[in-house]
Amino acid sequence: MLSEYLLSHFQQVPSGSALALNRQLYLALRDALRQGKVAAGERLPSSRDLAHDLQLSRNTVMTALQQLEAEGYVYTQTGSGTYVSDNIPMSMARPSVPWVTSAANSTLSKRAQSLRDLGDSQTLEVQPFTQGPPDFGSFPLPLWQKLQNKHWRMTYPDMLDYNPSGGFAPLRRAIADHLRLSRGLQLDSQQVIVTSGTQQSLSLCAQVLADVGDPVWVEDPLYWGAAKALLASGVELLPIAVDDQGMNLAATQGQAVPRLIYLTPSHQHPTGAVMTLARRHQILQQAHAQGSWIVEDDYDSEFRFSGPPLSSLQGLDPEGRVLYMGTFSKALYPGIKLAYLVVPKVLVEPFLQLHYDLNRPGQVPMQAAMAEFIALGHFATALRRARQHYSLRRSSLLAALQPCLAQGATISGAEQGLHLCLNLPSHMDDQALAAQAHKAGLTVRALSSYCLKRRDLRGLVIGYGYAPLSSIERDGPVLAQLVCGALG
Ligand SMILES: Cc1ncc(COP(=O)(O)O)c(C=O)c1O
């Protein structure tokens, strides 16, 4: 079977191809594995058999297999053969993720088709429990308008140019001060790059630090926005399961540590798991030893309601292996499209240059208004107010969900952020339950829809940032009743 597939694949390679035979075989085998032609844990035909079937030298076959082993696609067991590993990197070429939703339009590039197929992007629905958006209603809009107007009046023509410096200097300083104080970061403002969103920050990290085809460790389940930004940058996702202590590093044993690792250590998205201190130190040590870079997405740490205060992974890192990403999307409003990336000192110069070359950043007057918003204490006030609102909504939701806990559900990730995860037994159909909730006018997301390779997770991801308290008080019990009915 495998030999037949490989033979037909070889026939597609133009004769006289500049690619060495071992490279051609490696590519064909890699495609076969990614397409699931041989399942995880299954043994490959012996190198002798492959060489015979494909009319190649055994050396050619062995070289291809060694390359696959080095990249973690297969492993050998002495005396018994070569087996397909559990952690096949996922690529644009692999459509077999559970998120696949639509037939691809053949006029698009393969990349665009795969990105479209990789789950829906959750357009904003004005409904209770929508996960993601904060409460726009509590944002101090009149004050913001006043500041914007003031800075547009003060704008002089040079401020309409692109922004080559990583952002408006007073804003970079204000962000650095805020992060030093509230997140324990070690930084100076030169390390801050203002971007137009977390996806831009992450794409930049992937483009600058990884090559096309490089594997990147990501958490499974995973934020779809990170998955798409990474895949669009040409890297491959190597999903690592998350448990209640964050990314499970034991599952990576035997794998080479990749150049890039993407983590949400303070509030794993979407399970809410907090990465333990022991695992934080372990991954920092691994990154240091292997020369890898960790991208820390700290998207909602402004809102911490219970549990011990958590500092950032960047703040624990003496070696400068962490790139830290934050955003104003949750703290203020998503359409502000203002985020920041903090890079280690050694990376400041290339990141500034490539951020400029790839994005041509601008928005100087808006950034000036934002700098003043922070400097005058409005940001701190807005956060304090928002925390109070969210804290009440969270308590109301937690109270409403109590009956579900008595029937076997558990809650994770309620200590911080704007969503929590209601974990359900693994035999349940969480997507059907989410669809049922949707019919009742409640927007929740199925936990399984965030999974890349895992099949064991079921639950509902429930937001409490967007809906007002009155709506949570009214609709929380409705949701709980629905879940209890399904739990039976
Ligand atoms: C894990 C994660 N990171 C970042 C963001 C926000 O990113 P942006 O700055 O692009 O709005 C979100 C939004 O839901 C998220 O879930």
Short mmCIF file of C-alpha atoms and ligand atoms in Angstrom, two decimals:
data_model
loop_
_atom_site.label_atom_id
_atom_site.label_comp_id
_atom_site.label_asym_id
_atom_site.label_seq_id
_atom_site.Cartn_x
_atom_site.Cartn_y
_atom_site.Cartn_z
CA MET A 1 0.00 0.00 0.00
CA LEU A 2 2.59 2.52 1.11
CA SER A 3 4.97 1.45 -1.63
CA GLU A 4 2.22 1.89 -4.23
CA TYR A 5 1.50 5.41 -2.97
CA LEU A 6 5.19 6.26 -2.99
CA LEU A 7 5.66 4.86 -6.48
CA SER A 8 2.79 6.96 -7.85
CA HIS A 9 4.20 9.99 -6.07
CA PHE A 10 7.61 9.45 -7.58
CA GLN A 11 6.05 9.27 -11.00
CA GLN A 12 4.82 12.83 -10.50
CA VAL A 13 8.35 14.12 -9.98
CA PRO A 14 9.60 15.34 -13.36
CA SER A 15 12.44 13.20 -14.68
CA GLY A 16 15.71 15.01 -14.34
CA SER A 17 14.49 16.67 -11.12
CA ALA A 18 17.29 18.44 -9.33
CA LEU A 19 16.16 16.88 -6.07
CA ALA A 20 18.29 14.02 -4.81
CA LEU A 21 16.44 10.69 -4.71
CA ASN A 22 16.64 10.49 -0.94
CA ARG A 23 15.08 13.96 -0.73
CA GLN A 24 12.31 12.96 -3.14
CA LEU A 25 11.61 9.87 -1.07
CA TYR A 26 11.68 11.86 2.16
CA LEU A 27 9.12 14.32 0.75
CA ALA A 28 6.87 11.54 -0.55
CA LEU A 29 7.03 9.69 2.76
CA ARG A 30 6.39 12.86 4.70
CA ASP A 31 3.29 13.59 2.61
CA ALA A 32 2.08 10.03 3.09
CA LEU A 33 2.42 10.33 6.86
CA ARG A 34 0.73 13.70 6.99
CA GLN A 35 -2.14 12.36 4.97
CA GLY A 36 -2.53 9.48 7.39
CA LYS A 37 -1.60 6.77 4.84
CA VAL A 38 0.07 5.02 7.77
CA ALA A 39 -1.52 5.53 11.19
CA ALA A 40 0.32 6.66 14.32
CA GLY A 41 1.99 3.70 16.02
CA GLU A 42 2.04 1.54 12.88
CA ARG A 43 5.23 0.01 11.56
CA LEU A 44 6.62 1.15 8.22
CA PRO A 45 7.81 -1.46 5.72
CA SER A 46 11.47 -2.32 6.33
CA SER A 47 14.09 -0.28 4.49
CA ARG A 48 15.00 -3.44 2.59
CA ASP A 49 11.37 -3.87 1.39
CA LEU A 50 11.00 -0.21 0.49
CA ALA A 51 14.29 -0.26 -1.43
CA HIS A 52 13.14 -3.36 -3.30
CA ASP A 53 9.64 -2.06 -4.11
CA LEU A 54 10.84 1.35 -5.18
CA GLN A 55 13.94 0.16 -6.98
CA LEU A 56 16.15 2.39 -4.90
CA SER A 57 19.35 1.73 -3.04
CA ARG A 58 18.99 0.88 0.62
CA ASN A 59 21.22 3.85 1.46
CA THR A 60 18.75 6.21 -0.23
CA VAL A 61 15.89 4.77 1.79
CA MET A 62 17.84 4.87 5.07
CA THR A 63 18.82 8.53 4.52
CA ALA A 64 15.18 9.48 3.96
CA LEU A 65 14.06 7.56 7.04
CA GLN A 66 16.79 9.16 9.17
CA GLN A 67 15.62 12.61 8.11
CA LEU A 68 12.04 11.74 9.06
CA GLU A 69 13.23 10.44 12.40
CA ALA A 70 15.24 13.59 13.08
CA GLU A 71 12.08 15.62 12.49
CA GLY A 72 9.95 13.47 14.75
CA TYR A 73 7.74 11.84 12.12
CA VAL A 74 8.91 8.33 12.92
CA TYR A 75 10.89 6.56 15.61
CA THR A 76 12.89 3.36 15.54
CA GLN A 77 12.78 0.49 17.97
CA THR A 78 16.00 -1.42 17.85
CA GLY A 79 15.52 -4.84 16.37
CA SER A 80 11.85 -4.27 15.62
CA GLY A 81 11.58 -1.56 12.96
CA THR A 82 10.48 2.01 12.25
CA TYR A 83 7.14 3.26 13.56
CA VAL A 84 4.99 6.32 12.88
CA SER A 85 5.05 8.69 15.82
CA ASP A 86 2.04 10.17 17.56
CA ASN A 87 3.11 13.74 16.95
CA ILE A 88 3.04 14.19 13.20
CA PRO A 89 3.43 17.90 12.53
CA MET A 90 0.30 19.38 11.05
CA SER A 91 0.68 21.44 7.94
CA MET A 92 -1.33 23.41 5.48
CA ALA A 93 -1.45 20.25 3.40
CA ARG A 94 -3.31 18.31 6.03
CA PRO A 95 -7.04 18.87 5.97
CA SER A 96 -8.02 16.18 8.48
CA VAL A 97 -8.52 18.41 11.51
CA PRO A 98 -11.94 18.28 13.12
CA TRP A 99 -12.44 21.97 12.37
CA VAL A 100 -12.83 21.29 8.66
CA THR A 101 -16.05 22.99 7.75
CA SER A 102 -16.31 23.79 4.08
CA ALA A 103 -15.31 22.59 0.66
CA ALA A 104 -12.39 24.63 -0.58
CA ASN A 105 -12.76 26.92 -3.53
CA SER A 106 -10.32 25.66 -6.11
CA THR A 107 -9.54 29.13 -7.43
CA LEU A 108 -7.87 30.06 -4.15
CA SER A 109 -4.33 29.23 -3.19
CA LYS A 110 -3.91 26.04 -1.18
CA ARG A 111 -2.91 28.24 1.74
CA ALA A 112 -6.11 30.26 1.56
CA GLN A 113 -8.23 27.12 1.24
CA SER A 114 -6.63 25.55 4.28
CA LEU A 115 -6.95 28.73 6.31
CA ARG A 116 -10.62 28.96 5.43
CA ASP A 117 -11.18 25.34 6.31
CA LEU A 118 -9.45 25.68 9.64
CA GLY A 119 -12.54 26.48 11.63
CA ASP A 120 -14.80 29.49 11.66
CA SER A 121 -13.50 32.75 12.91
CA GLN A 122 -16.46 33.43 15.16
CA THR A 123 -17.98 36.61 13.91
CA LEU A 124 -19.29 38.76 16.71
CA GLU A 125 -22.68 37.70 17.92
CA VAL A 126 -24.50 40.03 20.22
CA GLN A 127 -25.52 37.32 22.60
CA PRO A 128 -24.80 36.32 26.16
CA PHE A 129 -21.71 34.12 26.75
CA THR A 130 -19.95 35.02 23.50
CA GLN A 131 -16.34 34.25 24.28
CA GLY A 132 -13.73 36.83 23.40
CA PRO A 133 -15.01 40.38 23.39
CA PRO A 134 -14.96 42.56 26.49
CA ASP A 135 -17.75 44.85 27.61
CA PHE A 136 -17.74 47.73 25.12
CA GLY A 137 -20.38 49.47 27.16
CA SER A 138 -18.07 50.19 30.09
CA PHE A 139 -15.34 51.75 27.95
CA PRO A 140 -15.07 55.50 28.70
CA LEU A 141 -15.97 56.56 25.18
CA PRO A 142 -16.52 60.33 25.73
CA LEU A 143 -13.13 60.67 27.40
CA TRP A 144 -11.48 58.69 24.61
CA GLN A 145 -13.14 60.85 21.96
CA LYS A 146 -11.89 63.98 23.71
CA LEU A 147 -8.32 62.69 23.79
CA GLN A 148 -8.45 61.54 20.17
CA ASN A 149 -9.76 64.95 19.08
CA LYS A 150 -7.08 66.73 21.06
CA HIS A 151 -4.27 64.68 19.50
CA TRP A 152 -5.63 65.01 15.98
CA ARG A 153 -5.73 68.78 16.51
CA MET A 154 -2.10 68.69 17.67
CA THR A 155 -0.99 66.48 14.78
CA TYR A 156 1.61 68.01 12.50
CA PRO A 157 2.24 66.67 8.97
CA ASP A 158 5.27 64.53 9.91
CA MET A 159 3.06 62.49 12.21
CA LEU A 160 1.15 61.26 9.17
CA ASP A 161 4.15 59.32 7.94
CA TYR A 162 4.88 55.63 8.58
CA ASN A 163 6.21 54.90 12.01
CA PRO A 164 9.70 53.40 11.80
CA SER A 165 10.53 53.34 15.48
CA GLY A 166 8.49 50.47 16.92
CA GLY A 167 5.79 52.89 18.00
CA PHE A 168 5.30 56.33 19.49
CA ALA A 169 8.05 56.64 22.12
CA PRO A 170 5.87 57.82 25.05
CA LEU A 171 3.49 54.92 24.39
CA ARG A 172 6.36 52.42 24.36
CA ARG A 173 7.53 53.86 27.69
CA ALA A 174 4.03 53.74 29.18
CA ILE A 175 3.59 50.10 28.10
CA ALA A 176 7.01 49.18 29.52
CA ASP A 177 6.16 50.82 32.88
CA HIS A 178 2.79 49.06 32.99
CA LEU A 179 4.30 45.64 32.23
CA ARG A 180 7.15 46.04 34.70
CA LEU A 181 4.71 46.85 37.48
CA SER A 182 1.76 44.62 36.73
CA ARG A 183 3.32 41.60 35.01
CA GLY A 184 6.82 41.49 36.46
CA LEU A 185 8.49 41.87 33.09
CA GLN A 186 12.17 42.70 32.84
CA LEU A 187 12.44 45.23 30.06
CA ASP A 188 13.23 48.68 28.86
CA SER A 189 11.02 50.55 26.44
CA GLN A 190 13.37 49.91 23.49
CA GLN A 191 12.23 46.29 23.61
CA VAL A 192 8.56 47.22 23.11
CA ILE A 193 7.15 47.14 19.59
CA VAL A 194 3.63 48.47 19.14
CA THR A 195 1.71 46.32 16.67
CA SER A 196 -1.80 46.28 15.27
CA GLY A 197 -2.89 43.12 17.08
CA THR A 198 -1.68 39.87 18.53
CA GLN A 199 -1.84 38.12 15.18
CA GLN A 200 0.52 40.69 13.70
CA SER A 201 2.86 40.20 16.67
CA LEU A 202 2.77 36.43 16.26
CA SER A 203 3.19 36.48 12.49
CA LEU A 204 6.22 38.68 12.95
CA CYS A 205 7.72 36.24 15.47
CA ALA A 206 7.17 33.33 13.09
CA GLN A 207 8.52 35.21 10.08
CA VAL A 208 11.63 36.42 11.86
CA LEU A 209 12.47 33.35 13.91
CA ALA A 210 11.27 30.33 11.92
CA ASP A 211 11.52 29.16 8.34
CA VAL A 212 8.79 27.81 6.11
CA GLY A 213 8.09 24.22 7.13
CA ASP A 214 9.66 24.55 10.58
CA PRO A 215 7.62 22.85 13.30
CA VAL A 216 6.25 25.00 16.12
CA TRP A 217 5.05 23.55 19.40
CA VAL A 218 1.54 24.79 20.13
CA GLU A 219 -0.94 23.93 22.82
CA ASP A 220 -3.76 21.50 22.01
CA PRO A 221 -6.49 22.84 22.27
CA LEU A 222 -5.50 26.12 20.69
CA TYR A 223 -6.78 29.65 19.97
CA TRP A 224 -7.80 29.58 16.29
CA GLY A 225 -6.38 33.09 15.70
CA ALA A 226 -2.91 31.89 16.70
CA ALA A 227 -3.25 28.75 14.56
CA LYS A 228 -4.14 30.79 11.49
CA ALA A 229 -1.43 33.41 12.00
CA LEU A 230 1.21 30.70 12.39
CA LEU A 231 0.03 28.60 9.45
CA ALA A 232 -0.18 31.64 7.21
CA SER A 233 3.48 32.29 8.05
CA GLY A 234 4.32 28.88 6.60
CA VAL A 235 5.31 27.03 9.76
CA GLU A 236 3.82 23.72 10.81
CA LEU A 237 1.90 23.15 14.01
CA LEU A 238 3.07 20.42 16.34
CA PRO A 239 0.23 20.15 18.85
CA ILE A 240 1.18 19.26 22.43
CA ALA A 241 -1.65 18.30 24.76
CA VAL A 242 -2.51 20.62 27.63
CA ASP A 243 -3.52 19.28 31.03
CA ASP A 244 -4.46 21.14 34.21
CA GLN A 245 -0.84 22.31 34.56
CA GLY A 246 -0.48 23.76 31.10
CA MET A 247 1.43 22.30 28.16
CA ASN A 248 2.32 18.73 29.08
CA LEU A 249 6.06 18.65 28.50
CA ALA A 250 6.27 14.94 29.32
CA ALA A 251 4.44 14.37 26.02
CA THR A 252 7.34 16.00 24.17
CA GLN A 253 9.97 13.57 25.41
CA GLY A 254 12.15 12.32 22.60
CA GLN A 255 11.15 15.20 20.33
CA ALA A 256 13.66 17.81 19.28
CA VAL A 257 12.71 21.17 20.80
CA PRO A 258 11.68 23.36 17.83
CA ARG A 259 12.94 26.86 17.17
CA LEU A 260 9.59 28.35 18.19
CA ILE A 261 7.07 27.53 20.93
CA TYR A 262 3.75 29.35 21.34
CA LEU A 263 2.20 29.38 24.83
CA THR A 264 -0.62 30.97 26.80
CA PRO A 265 0.88 30.07 30.20
CA SER A 266 -1.12 32.34 32.49
CA HIS A 267 -4.58 31.39 31.21
CA GLN A 268 -4.39 28.69 28.62
CA HIS A 269 -6.75 29.47 25.78
CA PRO A 270 -9.33 27.99 25.95
CA THR A 271 -9.04 25.56 28.91
CA GLY A 272 -7.84 28.23 31.34
CA ALA A 273 -5.09 26.00 32.78
CA VAL A 274 -2.25 27.84 34.49
CA MET A 275 1.20 26.56 33.66
CA THR A 276 2.89 25.50 36.89
CA LEU A 277 6.13 27.05 38.06
CA ALA A 278 7.93 23.73 37.61
CA ARG A 279 6.85 23.49 33.99
CA ARG A 280 7.67 27.14 33.38
CA HIS A 281 11.23 26.56 34.59
CA GLN A 282 11.46 23.35 32.58
CA ILE A 283 10.44 24.95 29.31
CA LEU A 284 12.71 27.93 29.90
CA GLN A 285 15.62 25.58 30.51
CA GLN A 286 14.82 23.61 27.37
CA ALA A 287 14.55 26.76 25.30
CA HIS A 288 17.85 28.01 26.66
CA ALA A 289 19.62 24.70 26.08
CA GLN A 290 18.31 24.32 22.51
CA GLY A 291 18.43 27.96 21.45
CA SER A 292 14.63 28.01 20.99
CA TRP A 293 12.30 30.98 21.38
CA ILE A 294 9.11 30.98 23.42
CA VAL A 295 6.29 33.30 22.40
CA GLU A 296 4.18 34.06 25.47
CA ASP A 297 0.64 35.25 24.69
CA ASP A 298 -0.55 37.04 27.82
CA TYR A 299 -3.87 38.12 26.39
CA ASP A 300 -6.08 38.58 29.46
CA SER A 301 -3.94 38.85 32.60
CA GLU A 302 -5.32 42.28 33.46
CA PHE A 303 -8.33 40.48 34.90
CA ARG A 304 -7.36 38.20 37.74
CA PHE A 305 -10.09 37.43 40.26
CA SER A 306 -8.79 34.69 42.53
CA GLY A 307 -5.77 32.52 43.19
CA PRO A 308 -2.22 33.72 43.81
CA PRO A 309 -0.91 36.55 41.60
CA LEU A 310 0.93 35.18 38.62
CA SER A 311 3.91 36.79 37.04
CA SER A 312 4.75 36.40 33.40
CA LEU A 313 7.01 33.73 31.95
CA GLN A 314 9.17 36.53 30.55
CA GLY A 315 9.76 37.77 34.10
CA LEU A 316 11.16 34.37 35.09
CA ASP A 317 13.54 34.16 32.18
CA PRO A 318 17.12 35.22 32.91
CA GLU A 319 18.37 34.15 29.48
CA GLY A 320 16.17 36.26 27.20
CA ARG A 321 14.46 33.41 25.34
CA VAL A 322 10.89 34.74 25.72
CA LEU A 323 9.01 37.08 23.41
CA TYR A 324 6.02 38.53 25.24
CA MET A 325 2.75 39.52 23.53
CA GLY A 326 0.00 41.61 25.05
CA THR A 327 -3.03 43.40 23.66
CA PHE A 328 -5.43 46.24 24.44
CA SER A 329 -8.26 44.22 22.87
CA LYS A 330 -9.51 42.78 26.15
CA ALA A 331 -8.57 45.63 28.45
CA LEU A 332 -10.20 48.29 26.23
CA TYR A 333 -11.89 47.21 23.01
CA PRO A 334 -10.93 44.86 20.14
CA GLY A 335 -11.38 47.37 17.30
CA ILE A 336 -8.62 49.51 18.78
CA LYS A 337 -6.18 47.15 17.02
CA LEU A 338 -3.37 48.04 19.35
CA ALA A 339 -1.10 45.41 20.81
CA TYR A 340 2.54 45.08 21.82
CA LEU A 341 5.39 42.69 21.46
CA VAL A 342 8.34 42.72 23.86
CA VAL A 343 11.43 41.16 22.33
CA PRO A 344 14.70 40.17 23.98
CA LYS A 345 17.42 42.81 23.64
CA VAL A 346 19.39 40.82 21.06
CA LEU A 347 16.36 40.79 18.77
CA VAL A 348 15.40 44.47 18.98
CA GLU A 349 17.23 45.60 15.87
CA PRO A 350 16.03 42.87 13.44
CA PHE A 351 12.48 43.02 14.79
CA LEU A 352 12.27 46.80 14.41
CA GLN A 353 13.57 46.62 10.87
CA LEU A 354 11.34 43.74 9.77
CA HIS A 355 8.26 45.09 11.52
CA TYR A 356 8.75 48.25 9.50
CA ASP A 357 9.55 46.47 6.24
CA LEU A 358 6.66 43.99 6.49
CA ASN A 359 3.94 46.15 8.00
CA ARG A 360 4.71 49.81 7.38
CA PRO A 361 3.22 50.71 10.77
CA GLY A 362 1.55 54.05 11.35
CA GLN A 363 -1.17 55.51 13.62
CA VAL A 364 1.09 58.02 15.37
CA PRO A 365 -1.73 60.41 16.46
CA MET A 366 -3.80 57.53 17.81
CA GLN A 367 -0.78 56.14 19.68
CA ALA A 368 -0.12 59.60 21.12
CA ALA A 369 -3.67 59.69 22.48
CA MET A 370 -3.23 56.23 23.95
CA ALA A 371 0.02 57.26 25.63
CA GLU A 372 -1.77 60.12 27.31
CA PHE A 373 -4.71 57.88 28.23
CA ILE A 374 -2.27 55.71 30.18
CA ALA A 375 -0.14 58.54 31.57
CA LEU A 376 -3.15 60.39 33.01
CA GLY A 377 -4.30 57.24 34.83
CA HIS A 378 -7.39 56.64 32.67
CA PHE A 379 -6.20 53.20 31.68
CA ALA A 380 -5.78 52.15 35.32
CA THR A 381 -9.23 53.52 36.14
CA ALA A 382 -10.83 51.76 33.16
CA LEU A 383 -9.21 48.49 34.23
CA ARG A 384 -10.34 48.89 37.83
CA ARG A 385 -13.94 49.52 36.75
CA ALA A 386 -13.93 46.70 34.24
CA ARG A 387 -12.54 44.30 36.86
CA GLN A 388 -15.44 45.15 39.17
CA HIS A 389 -18.00 44.52 36.43
CA TYR A 390 -16.42 41.27 35.30
CA SER A 391 -16.01 40.03 38.83
CA LEU A 392 -19.78 40.29 39.43
CA ARG A 393 -20.58 38.62 36.12
CA ARG A 394 -18.14 35.82 36.83
CA SER A 395 -19.64 35.19 40.27
CA SER A 396 -23.13 35.13 38.82
CA LEU A 397 -22.11 32.64 36.10
CA LEU A 398 -20.26 30.42 38.58
CA ALA A 399 -23.31 30.35 40.84
CA ALA A 400 -25.61 29.50 37.93
CA LEU A 401 -23.38 26.60 36.86
CA GLN A 402 -23.31 24.95 40.30
CA PRO A 403 -26.01 22.36 39.45
CA CYS A 404 -23.87 21.13 36.52
CA LEU A 405 -20.99 20.43 38.91
CA ALA A 406 -23.19 18.14 40.98
CA GLN A 407 -23.77 16.13 37.79
CA GLY A 408 -20.14 15.57 36.87
CA ALA A 409 -19.08 18.74 35.04
CA THR A 410 -16.03 20.67 36.26
CA ILE A 411 -14.95 24.26 35.78
CA SER A 412 -11.47 25.37 34.79
CA GLY A 413 -9.90 28.73 34.12
CA ALA A 414 -12.28 30.83 36.21
CA GLU A 415 -9.48 32.54 38.14
CA GLN A 416 -8.84 35.09 35.43
CA GLY A 417 -9.79 36.46 32.06
CA LEU A 418 -13.17 36.87 30.46
CA HIS A 419 -14.14 33.24 29.95
CA LEU A 420 -14.19 29.93 31.74
CA CYS A 421 -14.35 26.37 30.57
CA LEU A 422 -17.08 23.98 31.68
CA ASN A 423 -15.54 20.54 31.21
CA LEU A 424 -17.90 17.70 30.35
CA PRO A 425 -17.50 13.92 30.29
CA SER A 426 -15.66 12.72 27.19
CA HIS A 427 -18.61 10.73 25.81
CA MET A 428 -20.73 13.86 25.40
CA ASP A 429 -21.30 15.66 22.11
CA ASP A 430 -20.31 19.20 23.03
CA GLN A 431 -20.83 20.52 19.51
CA ALA A 432 -24.45 19.38 19.53
CA LEU A 433 -24.87 20.98 22.94
CA ALA A 434 -23.35 24.27 21.72
CA ALA A 435 -25.72 24.17 18.71
CA GLN A 436 -28.66 23.58 21.04
CA ALA A 437 -27.58 26.54 23.19
CA HIS A 438 -27.27 28.67 20.08
CA LYS A 439 -30.86 27.88 19.15
CA ALA A 440 -31.83 29.11 22.60
CA GLY A 441 -30.02 32.39 21.91
CA LEU A 442 -26.91 31.57 23.94
CA THR A 443 -23.51 31.65 22.26
CA VAL A 444 -21.07 29.16 23.71
CA ARG A 445 -18.32 27.30 21.91
CA ALA A 446 -17.61 23.59 22.06
CA LEU A 447 -14.23 22.86 23.62
CA SER A 448 -13.63 20.09 21.07
CA SER A 449 -13.82 22.66 18.26
CA TYR A 450 -10.53 24.17 19.51
CA CYS A 451 -8.73 20.81 19.46
CA LEU A 452 -6.15 20.04 16.82
CA LYS A 453 -5.41 16.37 17.32
CA ARG A 454 -7.11 15.52 20.57
CA ARG A 455 -10.32 13.59 20.66
CA ASP A 456 -10.73 13.36 24.44
CA LEU A 457 -11.85 16.86 25.40
CA ARG A 458 -15.47 17.89 25.69
CA GLY A 459 -16.83 21.03 27.24
CA LEU A 460 -18.23 24.49 26.72
CA VAL A 461 -16.18 27.66 26.54
CA ILE A 462 -18.31 30.37 28.10
CA GLY A 463 -17.58 34.08 28.00
CA TYR A 464 -18.75 36.48 30.69
CA GLY A 465 -17.06 39.68 29.54
CA TYR A 466 -19.44 40.80 26.90
CA ALA A 467 -22.92 40.32 28.34
CA PRO A 468 -24.23 42.62 31.08
CA LEU A 469 -24.82 41.24 34.56
CA SER A 470 -28.59 41.25 34.11
CA SER A 471 -28.26 39.00 31.09
CA ILE A 472 -25.97 36.58 32.91
CA GLU A 473 -28.38 36.49 35.85
CA ARG A 474 -31.25 35.72 33.48
CA ASP A 475 -29.52 33.37 31.03
CA GLY A 476 -27.01 31.60 33.32
CA PRO A 477 -29.68 29.30 34.79
CA VAL A 478 -31.08 28.64 31.27
CA LEU A 479 -27.65 27.50 30.11
CA ALA A 480 -27.15 25.41 33.26
CA GLN A 481 -30.48 23.71 32.76
CA LEU A 482 -29.58 22.84 29.21
CA VAL A 483 -26.25 21.36 30.27
CA CYS A 484 -27.81 19.45 33.17
CA GLY A 485 -30.39 18.03 30.78
CA ALA A 486 -27.60 16.77 28.51
CA LEU A 487 -25.62 15.39 31.47
CA GLY A 488 -28.77 13.49 32.27
C1 LIG B 1 -5.27 33.67 23.07
C2 LIG B 1 -5.63 35.01 22.51
N1 LIG B 1 -4.66 35.87 22.23
C3 LIG B 1 -4.96 37.10 21.75
C4 LIG B 1 -6.26 37.51 21.53
C5 LIG B 1 -6.57 38.91 21.04
O1 LIG B 1 -5.80 39.24 20.00
P1 LIG B 1 -5.86 40.65 19.22
O2 LIG B 1 -4.81 41.52 19.83
O3 LIG B 1 -5.51 40.23 17.85
O4 LIG B 1 -7.23 41.21 19.34
C6 LIG B 1 -7.29 36.64 21.79
C7 LIG B 1 -8.68 37.04 21.51
O5 LIG B 1 -9.63 36.36 21.75
C8 LIG B 1 -6.97 35.36 22.30
O6 LIG B 1 -7.95 34.49 22.58
#
